[in-house]
mmCIF file of C-alpha atoms in Angstrom:
data_model
loop_
_atom_site.group_PDB
_atom_site.id
_atom_site.type_symbol
_atom_site.label_atom_id
_atom_site.label_comp_id
_atom_site.label_asym_id
_atom_site.label_seq_id
_atom_site.Cartn_x
_atom_site.Cartn_y
_atom_site.Cartn_z
ATOM 1 C CA UNK T 93 65.836 106.694 144.998
ATOM 2 C CA UNK T 94 68.151 106.831 141.775
ATOM 3 C CA UNK T 95 71.142 107.737 143.845
ATOM 4 C CA UNK T 96 70.733 104.817 146.386
ATOM 5 C CA UNK T 97 70.245 102.189 143.568
ATOM 6 C CA UNK T 98 73.362 103.754 141.611
ATOM 7 C CA UNK T 99 75.853 103.333 144.583
ATOM 8 C CA UNK T 100 74.430 99.978 145.657
ATOM 9 C CA UNK T 101 75.734 98.956 141.995
ATOM 10 C CA UNK T 102 78.968 100.633 142.817
ATOM 11 C CA UNK T 103 79.496 99.035 146.328
ATOM 12 C CA UNK T 104 78.987 95.505 144.662
ATOM 13 C CA UNK T 105 80.809 96.399 141.598
ATOM 14 C CA UNK T 106 77.706 95.736 139.582
ATOM 15 C CA UNK T 107 78.044 99.342 138.132
ATOM 16 C CA UNK T 108 80.965 98.187 136.072
ATOM 17 C CA UNK T 109 78.954 95.984 133.937
ATOM 18 C CA UNK T 110 77.245 98.728 132.261
ATOM 19 C CA UNK T 111 80.205 101.505 132.792
ATOM 20 C CA UNK T 112 84.159 100.996 132.725
ATOM 21 C CA UNK T 113 84.720 104.864 133.293
ATOM 22 C CA UNK T 114 86.894 104.037 136.063
ATOM 23 C CA UNK T 115 88.936 101.335 134.434
ATOM 24 C CA UNK T 116 89.660 103.550 131.499
ATOM 25 C CA UNK T 117 93.350 104.004 133.057
ATOM 26 C CA UNK T 118 95.395 102.949 135.836
ATOM 27 C CA UNK T 119 95.294 106.220 138.048
ATOM 28 C CA UNK T 120 91.307 106.310 137.592
ATOM 29 C CA UNK T 121 91.003 102.916 138.969
ATOM 30 C CA UNK T 122 93.397 103.389 142.126
ATOM 31 C CA UNK T 123 91.486 106.588 142.844
ATOM 32 C CA UNK T 124 88.184 104.697 142.530
ATOM 33 C CA UNK T 125 89.889 101.886 144.931
ATOM 34 C CA UNK T 126 90.937 104.323 147.338
ATOM 35 C CA UNK T 127 87.625 106.266 147.573
ATOM 36 C CA UNK T 128 85.949 102.931 148.323
ATOM 37 C CA UNK T 129 88.152 102.161 151.234
ATOM 38 C CA UNK T 130 88.059 105.561 152.851
ATOM 39 C CA UNK T 131 84.457 106.001 152.579
ATOM 40 C CA UNK T 132 81.759 104.259 154.880
ATOM 41 C CA UNK T 133 78.871 102.605 153.059
ATOM 42 C CA UNK T 134 76.161 104.815 154.565
ATOM 43 C CA UNK T 135 77.970 108.068 153.150
ATOM 44 C CA UNK T 136 78.516 106.224 149.833
ATOM 45 C CA UNK T 137 74.681 105.375 149.584
ATOM 46 C CA UNK T 138 73.877 109.258 150.132
ATOM 47 C CA UNK T 139 76.591 110.283 147.756
ATOM 48 C CA UNK T 140 74.624 112.702 145.376
ATOM 49 C CA UNK T 141 76.134 111.291 142.175
ATOM 50 C CA UNK T 142 73.114 111.345 139.915
ATOM 51 C CA UNK T 143 72.029 114.972 139.197
ATOM 52 C CA UNK T 144 68.268 115.298 137.836
ATOM 53 C CA UNK T 145 67.926 113.058 134.397
ATOM 54 C CA UNK T 146 66.456 116.049 132.450
ATOM 55 C CA UNK T 147 66.772 114.404 129.033
ATOM 56 C CA UNK T 148 64.759 111.116 127.867
ATOM 57 C CA UNK T 149 64.655 109.051 124.682
ATOM 58 C CA UNK T 150 62.258 106.397 123.418
ATOM 59 C CA UNK T 151 64.314 103.715 121.540
ATOM 60 C CA UNK T 152 61.713 101.680 120.157
ATOM 61 C CA UNK T 153 61.857 98.950 117.168
ATOM 62 C CA UNK T 154 59.470 96.109 116.466
ATOM 63 C CA UNK T 155 59.962 94.058 113.621
ATOM 64 C CA UNK T 156 58.719 90.267 113.096
ATOM 65 C CA UNK T 157 59.704 88.155 115.949
ATOM 66 C CA UNK T 158 61.778 90.962 117.833
ATOM 67 C CA UNK T 159 60.516 94.038 120.004
ATOM 68 C CA UNK T 160 63.097 96.589 121.437
ATOM 69 C CA UNK T 161 61.679 99.046 123.926
ATOM 70 C CA UNK T 162 64.041 101.414 125.875
ATOM 71 C CA UNK T 163 63.656 104.731 127.585
ATOM 72 C CA UNK T 164 67.096 106.091 128.200
ATOM 73 C CA UNK T 165 67.512 109.365 130.314
ATOM 74 C CA UNK T 166 70.708 111.413 130.850
ATOM 75 C CA UNK T 167 71.885 114.517 132.755
ATOM 76 C CA UNK T 168 74.499 117.406 132.037
ATOM 77 C CA UNK T 169 76.982 115.113 133.629
ATOM 78 C CA UNK T 170 76.447 112.362 131.087
ATOM 79 C CA UNK T 171 75.228 109.676 133.463
ATOM 80 C CA UNK T 172 72.555 107.790 131.390
ATOM 81 C CA UNK T 173 69.966 105.339 133.145
ATOM 82 C CA UNK T 174 68.553 102.545 131.102
ATOM 83 C CA UNK T 175 64.956 101.247 131.569
ATOM 84 C CA UNK T 176 63.088 98.555 129.589
ATOM 85 C CA UNK T 177 59.824 97.154 130.571
ATOM 86 C CA UNK T 178 59.536 99.595 133.497
ATOM 87 C CA UNK T 179 62.540 97.880 135.162
ATOM 88 C CA UNK T 180 65.683 99.723 135.468
ATOM 89 C CA UNK T 181 68.615 97.946 133.520
ATOM 90 C CA UNK T 182 71.694 100.108 135.118
ATOM 91 C CA UNK T 183 73.544 103.215 134.741
ATOM 92 C CA UNK T 184 76.400 104.144 132.701
ATOM 93 C CA UNK T 185 78.082 106.784 130.633
ATOM 94 C CA UNK T 186 77.648 107.679 127.119
ATOM 95 C CA UNK T 187 80.384 104.908 125.665
ATOM 96 C CA UNK T 188 79.025 102.277 127.912
ATOM 97 C CA UNK T 189 75.529 102.927 126.731
ATOM 98 C CA UNK T 190 76.538 102.605 123.015
ATOM 99 C CA UNK T 191 78.352 99.382 124.080
ATOM 100 C CA UNK T 192 75.448 97.848 125.816
ATOM 101 C CA UNK T 193 72.894 98.615 122.880
ATOM 102 C CA UNK T 194 75.117 97.196 120.263
ATOM 103 C CA UNK T 195 76.969 94.465 122.080
ATOM 104 C CA UNK T 196 74.222 93.159 124.292
ATOM 105 C CA UNK T 197 71.392 93.209 121.767
ATOM 106 C CA UNK T 198 73.581 91.735 118.893
ATOM 107 C CA UNK T 199 73.494 88.440 120.879
ATOM 108 C CA UNK T 200 69.622 88.008 120.619
ATOM 109 C CA UNK T 201 69.286 89.482 117.122
ATOM 110 C CA UNK T 202 69.658 86.596 114.333
ATOM 111 C CA UNK T 203 68.490 88.411 111.502
ATOM 112 C CA UNK T 204 70.908 90.591 109.497
ATOM 113 C CA UNK T 205 68.357 93.223 108.432
ATOM 114 C CA UNK T 206 66.854 93.668 112.032
ATOM 115 C CA UNK T 207 70.255 94.122 113.023
ATOM 116 C CA UNK T 208 70.887 96.876 110.534
ATOM 117 C CA UNK T 209 67.609 98.800 111.692
ATOM 118 C CA UNK T 210 68.536 98.544 115.272
ATOM 119 C CA UNK T 211 71.948 100.134 114.435
ATOM 120 C CA UNK T 212 70.109 102.744 112.507
ATOM 121 C CA UNK T 213 67.756 103.353 115.834
ATOM 122 C CA UNK T 214 71.074 103.803 117.749
ATOM 123 C CA UNK T 215 72.149 106.519 115.537
ATOM 124 C CA UNK T 216 68.982 108.229 115.688
ATOM 125 C CA UNK T 217 69.673 108.152 119.394
ATOM 126 C CA UNK T 218 72.916 109.796 118.801
ATOM 127 C CA UNK T 219 71.347 112.453 116.587
ATOM 128 C CA UNK T 220 68.972 113.231 119.355
ATOM 129 C CA UNK T 221 71.799 113.520 122.031
ATOM 130 C CA UNK T 222 73.771 115.557 119.977
ATOM 131 C CA UNK T 223 70.953 117.959 119.218
ATOM 132 C CA UNK T 224 69.962 118.501 123.105
ATOM 133 C CA UNK T 225 73.480 118.310 124.584
ATOM 134 C CA UNK T 226 76.679 119.898 124.000
ATOM 135 C CA UNK T 227 79.356 116.876 124.383
ATOM 136 C CA UNK T 228 82.882 116.075 123.582
ATOM 137 C CA UNK T 229 81.557 113.695 120.839
ATOM 138 C CA UNK T 230 81.120 116.368 118.278
ATOM 139 C CA UNK T 231 78.118 115.129 116.432
ATOM 140 C CA UNK T 232 79.976 111.671 115.595
ATOM 141 C CA UNK T 233 77.808 108.781 114.659
ATOM 142 C CA UNK T 234 79.068 105.223 115.154
ATOM 143 C CA UNK T 235 79.000 102.015 113.856
ATOM 144 C CA UNK T 236 80.679 98.929 115.195
ATOM 145 C CA UNK T 237 82.833 96.041 113.723
ATOM 146 C CA UNK T 238 79.876 93.861 113.766
ATOM 147 C CA UNK T 239 77.660 95.925 111.583
ATOM 148 C CA UNK T 240 80.596 96.307 109.113
ATOM 149 C CA UNK T 241 81.519 92.773 108.834
ATOM 150 C CA UNK T 242 77.770 92.080 107.823
ATOM 151 C CA UNK T 243 77.583 94.763 105.184
ATOM 152 C CA UNK T 244 77.610 92.897 101.741
ATOM 153 C CA UNK T 245 77.644 89.517 102.925
ATOM 154 C CA UNK T 246 75.088 87.073 102.771
ATOM 155 C CA UNK T 247 75.152 85.885 106.254
ATOM 156 C CA UNK T 248 73.274 85.621 109.611
ATOM 157 C CA UNK T 249 74.586 87.384 112.460
ATOM 158 C CA UNK T 250 76.785 85.054 114.276
ATOM 159 C CA UNK T 251 79.799 86.311 115.998
ATOM 160 C CA UNK T 252 81.791 83.079 115.504
ATOM 161 C CA UNK T 253 81.435 83.278 111.730
ATOM 162 C CA UNK T 254 82.425 86.998 111.566
ATOM 163 C CA UNK T 255 85.220 86.559 113.923
ATOM 164 C CA UNK T 256 86.600 83.532 112.116
ATOM 165 C CA UNK T 257 87.436 85.546 109.058
ATOM 166 C CA UNK T 258 90.497 87.468 109.928
ATOM 167 C CA UNK T 259 90.667 89.201 106.315
ATOM 168 C CA UNK T 260 87.084 90.768 105.913
ATOM 169 C CA UNK T 261 86.792 92.648 102.618
ATOM 170 C CA UNK T 262 83.885 95.114 102.477
ATOM 171 C CA UNK T 263 83.207 96.615 99.073
ATOM 172 C CA UNK T 264 83.132 100.563 98.740
ATOM 173 C CA UNK T 265 80.073 100.901 96.928
ATOM 174 C CA UNK T 266 78.157 98.876 99.713
ATOM 175 C CA UNK T 267 79.388 100.929 102.470
ATOM 176 C CA UNK T 268 78.199 103.921 100.885
ATOM 177 C CA UNK T 269 74.991 102.499 100.138
ATOM 178 C CA UNK T 270 74.545 101.139 103.689
ATOM 179 C CA UNK T 271 74.930 104.679 105.306
ATOM 180 C CA UNK T 272 73.283 106.672 102.568
ATOM 181 C CA UNK T 273 76.182 108.528 101.582
ATOM 182 C CA UNK T 274 76.347 110.165 97.933
ATOM 183 C CA UNK T 275 78.777 108.275 95.827
ATOM 184 C CA UNK T 276 78.225 110.086 92.822
ATOM 185 C CA UNK T 277 81.881 111.664 92.934
ATOM 186 C CA UNK T 278 83.647 108.392 92.741
ATOM 187 C CA UNK T 279 84.369 106.351 89.717
ATOM 188 C CA UNK T 280 82.961 103.034 89.120
ATOM 189 C CA UNK T 281 86.192 101.413 89.362
ATOM 190 C CA UNK T 282 86.780 102.929 92.927
ATOM 191 C CA UNK T 283 83.506 101.720 94.179
ATOM 192 C CA UNK T 284 84.438 98.119 93.178
ATOM 193 C CA UNK T 285 87.363 98.352 95.314
ATOM 194 C CA UNK T 286 87.321 96.779 98.873
ATOM 195 C CA UNK T 287 88.427 97.872 102.400
ATOM 196 C CA UNK T 288 89.816 95.252 105.310
ATOM 197 C CA UNK T 289 87.819 96.248 108.015
ATOM 198 C CA UNK T 290 90.855 94.755 110.427
ATOM 199 C CA UNK T 291 92.680 97.529 109.007
ATOM 200 C CA UNK T 292 90.476 99.718 110.856
ATOM 201 C CA UNK T 293 91.557 98.601 114.354
ATOM 202 C CA UNK T 294 93.575 101.942 115.245
ATOM 203 C CA UNK T 295 90.129 103.507 115.047
ATOM 204 C CA UNK T 296 88.109 101.252 116.843
ATOM 205 C CA UNK T 297 87.340 102.665 120.881
ATOM 206 C CA UNK T 298 87.456 100.797 123.987
ATOM 207 C CA UNK T 299 84.465 99.418 123.126
ATOM 208 C CA UNK T 300 84.859 98.163 119.713
ATOM 209 C CA UNK T 301 82.970 101.005 117.913
ATOM 210 C CA UNK T 302 84.085 103.091 115.608
ATOM 211 C CA UNK T 303 83.068 106.774 113.782
ATOM 212 C CA UNK T 304 81.673 106.590 110.300
ATOM 213 C CA UNK T 305 83.996 109.384 109.325
ATOM 214 C CA UNK T 306 86.912 107.287 110.306
ATOM 215 C CA UNK T 307 85.495 104.451 107.959
ATOM 216 C CA UNK T 308 85.255 106.915 105.144
ATOM 217 C CA UNK T 309 88.716 108.279 106.066
ATOM 218 C CA UNK T 310 89.994 104.734 105.352
ATOM 219 C CA UNK T 311 88.028 104.490 101.991
ATOM 220 C CA UNK T 312 89.923 107.600 100.714
ATOM 221 C CA UNK T 313 93.173 105.987 101.647
ATOM 222 C CA UNK T 314 92.105 102.894 99.708
ATOM 223 C CA UNK T 315 90.842 104.678 96.645
ATOM 224 C CA UNK T 316 93.904 107.108 96.666
ATOM 225 C CA UNK T 317 96.350 104.038 96.796
ATOM 226 C CA UNK T 318 97.791 104.648 100.376
ATOM 227 C CA UNK T 319 96.348 101.600 101.748
ATOM 228 C CA UNK T 320 95.864 98.497 99.802
ATOM 229 C CA UNK T 321 92.838 96.437 99.707
ATOM 230 C CA UNK T 322 92.459 92.887 101.658
ATOM 231 C CA UNK T 323 94.780 90.226 100.851
ATOM 232 C CA UNK T 324 91.795 88.091 99.970
ATOM 233 C CA UNK T 325 90.648 90.491 97.055
ATOM 234 C CA UNK T 326 94.275 91.628 96.241
ATOM 235 C CA UNK T 327 95.566 88.206 95.653
ATOM 236 C CA UNK T 328 93.166 87.373 93.069
ATOM 237 C CA UNK T 329 93.491 90.761 91.244
ATOM 238 C CA UNK T 330 97.214 90.713 91.426
ATOM 239 C CA UNK T 331 99.318 90.339 88.145
ATOM 240 C CA UNK T 332 102.152 88.298 89.063
ATOM 241 C CA UNK T 333 104.867 89.672 87.403
ATOM 242 C CA UNK T 334 108.078 87.592 88.574
ATOM 243 C CA UNK T 335 108.766 83.636 88.847
ATOM 244 C CA UNK T 336 111.477 81.528 90.203
ATOM 245 C CA UNK T 337 111.469 77.669 90.173
ATOM 246 C CA UNK T 338 113.075 75.851 92.988
ATOM 247 C CA UNK T 339 115.432 73.047 92.562
ATOM 248 C CA UNK T 340 114.612 71.135 95.740
ATOM 249 C CA UNK T 341 111.112 70.680 94.679
ATOM 250 C CA UNK T 342 110.708 70.482 90.750
ATOM 251 C CA UNK T 343 106.838 70.739 91.159
ATOM 252 C CA UNK T 344 107.255 74.215 92.843
ATOM 253 C CA UNK T 345 107.237 77.750 90.892
ATOM 254 C CA UNK T 346 106.878 80.716 93.292
ATOM 255 C CA UNK T 347 105.175 83.746 91.514
ATOM 256 C CA UNK T 348 104.962 87.582 93.253
ATOM 257 C CA UNK T 349 104.413 90.764 92.800
ATOM 258 C CA UNK T 350 106.421 92.843 95.398
ATOM 259 C CA UNK T 351 104.463 95.903 94.832
ATOM 260 C CA UNK T 352 101.218 94.232 95.931
ATOM 261 C CA UNK T 353 102.853 92.053 98.566
ATOM 262 C CA UNK T 354 101.518 88.903 96.906
ATOM 263 C CA UNK T 355 103.204 85.699 96.667
ATOM 264 C CA UNK T 356 101.878 82.115 95.304
ATOM 265 C CA UNK T 357 103.330 79.031 94.975
ATOM 266 C CA UNK T 358 102.222 77.122 91.786
ATOM 267 C CA UNK T 359 102.041 72.945 92.198
ATOM 268 C CA UNK T 360 103.036 72.031 88.468
ATOM 269 C CA UNK T 361 101.457 68.405 89.113
ATOM 270 C CA UNK T 362 97.823 69.893 89.409
ATOM 271 C CA UNK T 363 97.981 73.436 88.471
ATOM 272 C CA UNK T 364 96.832 74.612 92.406
ATOM 273 C CA UNK T 365 97.903 77.638 93.848
ATOM 274 C CA UNK T 366 99.017 78.487 97.749
ATOM 275 C CA UNK T 367 98.722 82.187 98.529
ATOM 276 C CA UNK T 368 101.013 84.009 100.744
ATOM 277 C CA UNK T 369 100.618 87.439 102.167
ATOM 278 C CA UNK T 370 104.272 88.659 102.096
ATOM 279 C CA UNK T 371 107.483 86.660 101.838
ATOM 280 C CA UNK T 372 107.391 86.116 105.351
ATOM 281 C CA UNK T 373 104.314 83.828 105.523
ATOM 282 C CA UNK T 374 105.950 82.118 102.368
ATOM 283 C CA UNK T 375 109.372 81.156 104.259
ATOM 284 C CA UNK T 376 107.311 79.939 107.157
ATOM 285 C CA UNK T 377 105.644 77.690 104.701
ATOM 286 C CA UNK T 378 108.975 76.393 103.341
ATOM 287 C CA UNK T 379 110.118 75.667 106.658
ATOM 288 C CA UNK T 380 107.235 73.587 107.745
ATOM 289 C CA UNK T 381 107.551 71.691 104.863
ATOM 290 C CA UNK T 382 111.079 70.658 105.401
ATOM 291 C CA UNK T 383 111.270 70.690 109.197
ATOM 292 C CA UNK T 384 111.147 66.915 109.343
ATOM 293 C CA UNK T 385 113.359 66.343 106.218
ATOM 294 C CA UNK T 386 116.995 64.953 106.536
ATOM 295 C CA UNK T 387 119.627 67.548 107.440
ATOM 296 C CA UNK T 388 121.139 67.587 103.825
ATOM 297 C CA UNK T 389 117.701 68.546 102.327
ATOM 298 C CA UNK T 390 116.875 70.987 105.103
ATOM 299 C CA UNK T 391 120.457 73.052 104.427
ATOM 300 C CA UNK T 392 119.759 72.675 100.453
ATOM 301 C CA UNK T 393 116.221 74.009 100.535
ATOM 302 C CA UNK T 394 117.306 76.769 103.174
ATOM 303 C CA UNK T 395 120.381 77.976 101.034
ATOM 304 C CA UNK T 396 117.958 78.025 98.081
ATOM 305 C CA UNK T 397 115.419 80.234 99.628
ATOM 306 C CA UNK T 398 118.221 82.541 100.564
ATOM 307 C CA UNK T 399 118.901 82.933 96.742
ATOM 308 C CA UNK T 400 115.244 83.690 96.327
ATOM 309 C CA UNK T 401 114.944 86.417 98.930
ATOM 310 C CA UNK T 402 118.645 87.890 97.515
ATOM 311 C CA UNK T 403 116.330 88.043 94.111
ATOM 312 C CA UNK T 404 113.570 89.535 95.612
ATOM 313 C CA UNK T 405 115.334 92.228 97.403
ATOM 314 C CA UNK T 406 117.000 93.142 94.163
ATOM 315 C CA UNK T 407 113.633 94.312 92.992
ATOM 316 C CA UNK T 408 112.761 96.210 95.798
ATOM 317 C CA UNK T 409 115.611 97.318 97.963
ATOM 318 C CA UNK T 410 113.370 99.949 99.932
ATOM 319 C CA UNK T 411 111.374 97.220 101.469
ATOM 320 C CA UNK T 412 112.525 96.811 105.033
ATOM 321 C CA UNK T 413 111.115 93.367 105.704
ATOM 322 C CA UNK T 414 113.934 92.369 102.686
ATOM 323 C CA UNK T 415 116.464 94.327 103.974
ATOM 324 C CA UNK T 416 116.435 92.812 107.556
ATOM 325 C CA UNK T 417 116.258 89.431 106.145
ATOM 326 C CA UNK T 418 119.320 90.050 103.718
ATOM 327 C CA UNK T 419 121.073 92.023 106.531
ATOM 328 C CA UNK T 420 120.824 88.820 108.826
ATOM 329 C CA UNK T 421 121.881 86.435 105.948
ATOM 330 C CA UNK T 422 125.065 88.136 105.224
ATOM 331 C CA UNK T 423 125.957 88.391 109.063
ATOM 332 C CA UNK T 424 129.054 86.116 109.201
ATOM 333 C CA UNK T 425 127.813 83.832 106.616
ATOM 334 C CA UNK T 426 125.483 82.359 108.748
ATOM 335 C CA UNK T 427 123.133 79.361 107.657
ATOM 336 C CA UNK T 428 119.315 79.870 108.049
ATOM 337 C CA UNK T 429 117.787 77.184 110.611
ATOM 338 C CA UNK T 430 114.630 77.131 111.852
ATOM 339 C CA UNK T 431 116.124 78.686 115.187
ATOM 340 C CA UNK T 432 117.736 81.464 113.408
ATOM 341 C CA UNK T 433 114.759 82.918 111.298
ATOM 342 C CA UNK T 434 114.417 86.661 112.398
ATOM 343 C CA UNK T 435 110.762 86.489 112.891
#
């Protein structure tokens, strides 16, 4: 019966809701399509896709208004069956199972601590799976972007709130505390540093999960100065060591620290600041300021921006961003216009 249900899901493409293994590569997808075209439905229904599901784990969490109750079974081929309330939710592979548990249930959980506890139960499932099964995952325990985004934040789970923040700082001390890792070997100053969870993008898998060990690798990189802290943190901590006053607007002073890649524009009339994560962001800002001005004002402004870029480049000639801009500026004595900017 398991085989029949499993393969009916495949026929109607419902299986892809839980298992995206066929979509991992273009070649794998083509192979799947050709097989569907060449095989008659009665043969598909009788195909022995599922072996006996030998192992079962009961994932249960009951807290306040929440109750989760899953029975998860699998075989040596890592085909998983998910049951809840005596109903088969679907069949999937290991990655699809993790994705379902983290992503699907995160929609239903509105309490941060309940969500954290549910994530911990998922890692208990992972621990049991590694104990019972030899697999390619080598006992790697996973977290997700959603869980990391909530560490140290006084917010309820809301995907729109989390994703709206494109510079998401998480304090290193909070990471160690959350995952129960000993931090005695670290200095207090290091524990107060932050990582940017968007910097973890290369480590996230197809399902938006990341191994906790990879998170700690990035933590080490931040502590060792190989990776900068998030800009929202860096711009406040930064010591702005250089300044430049623009003639085109006597109310503007630009201050910067090229080593931290932090720039801020001071408005002299009220003392407020606007911050820029790199010189490119600042140039975009100036361009927007003068785009509707008279041509003479635009030309004067952009020429002064050119002088400013060269001044910064003199301090940091190793920066490829500056080198590219200056190289462009000196090509045939071109005057910068909005259409000419090389980005």
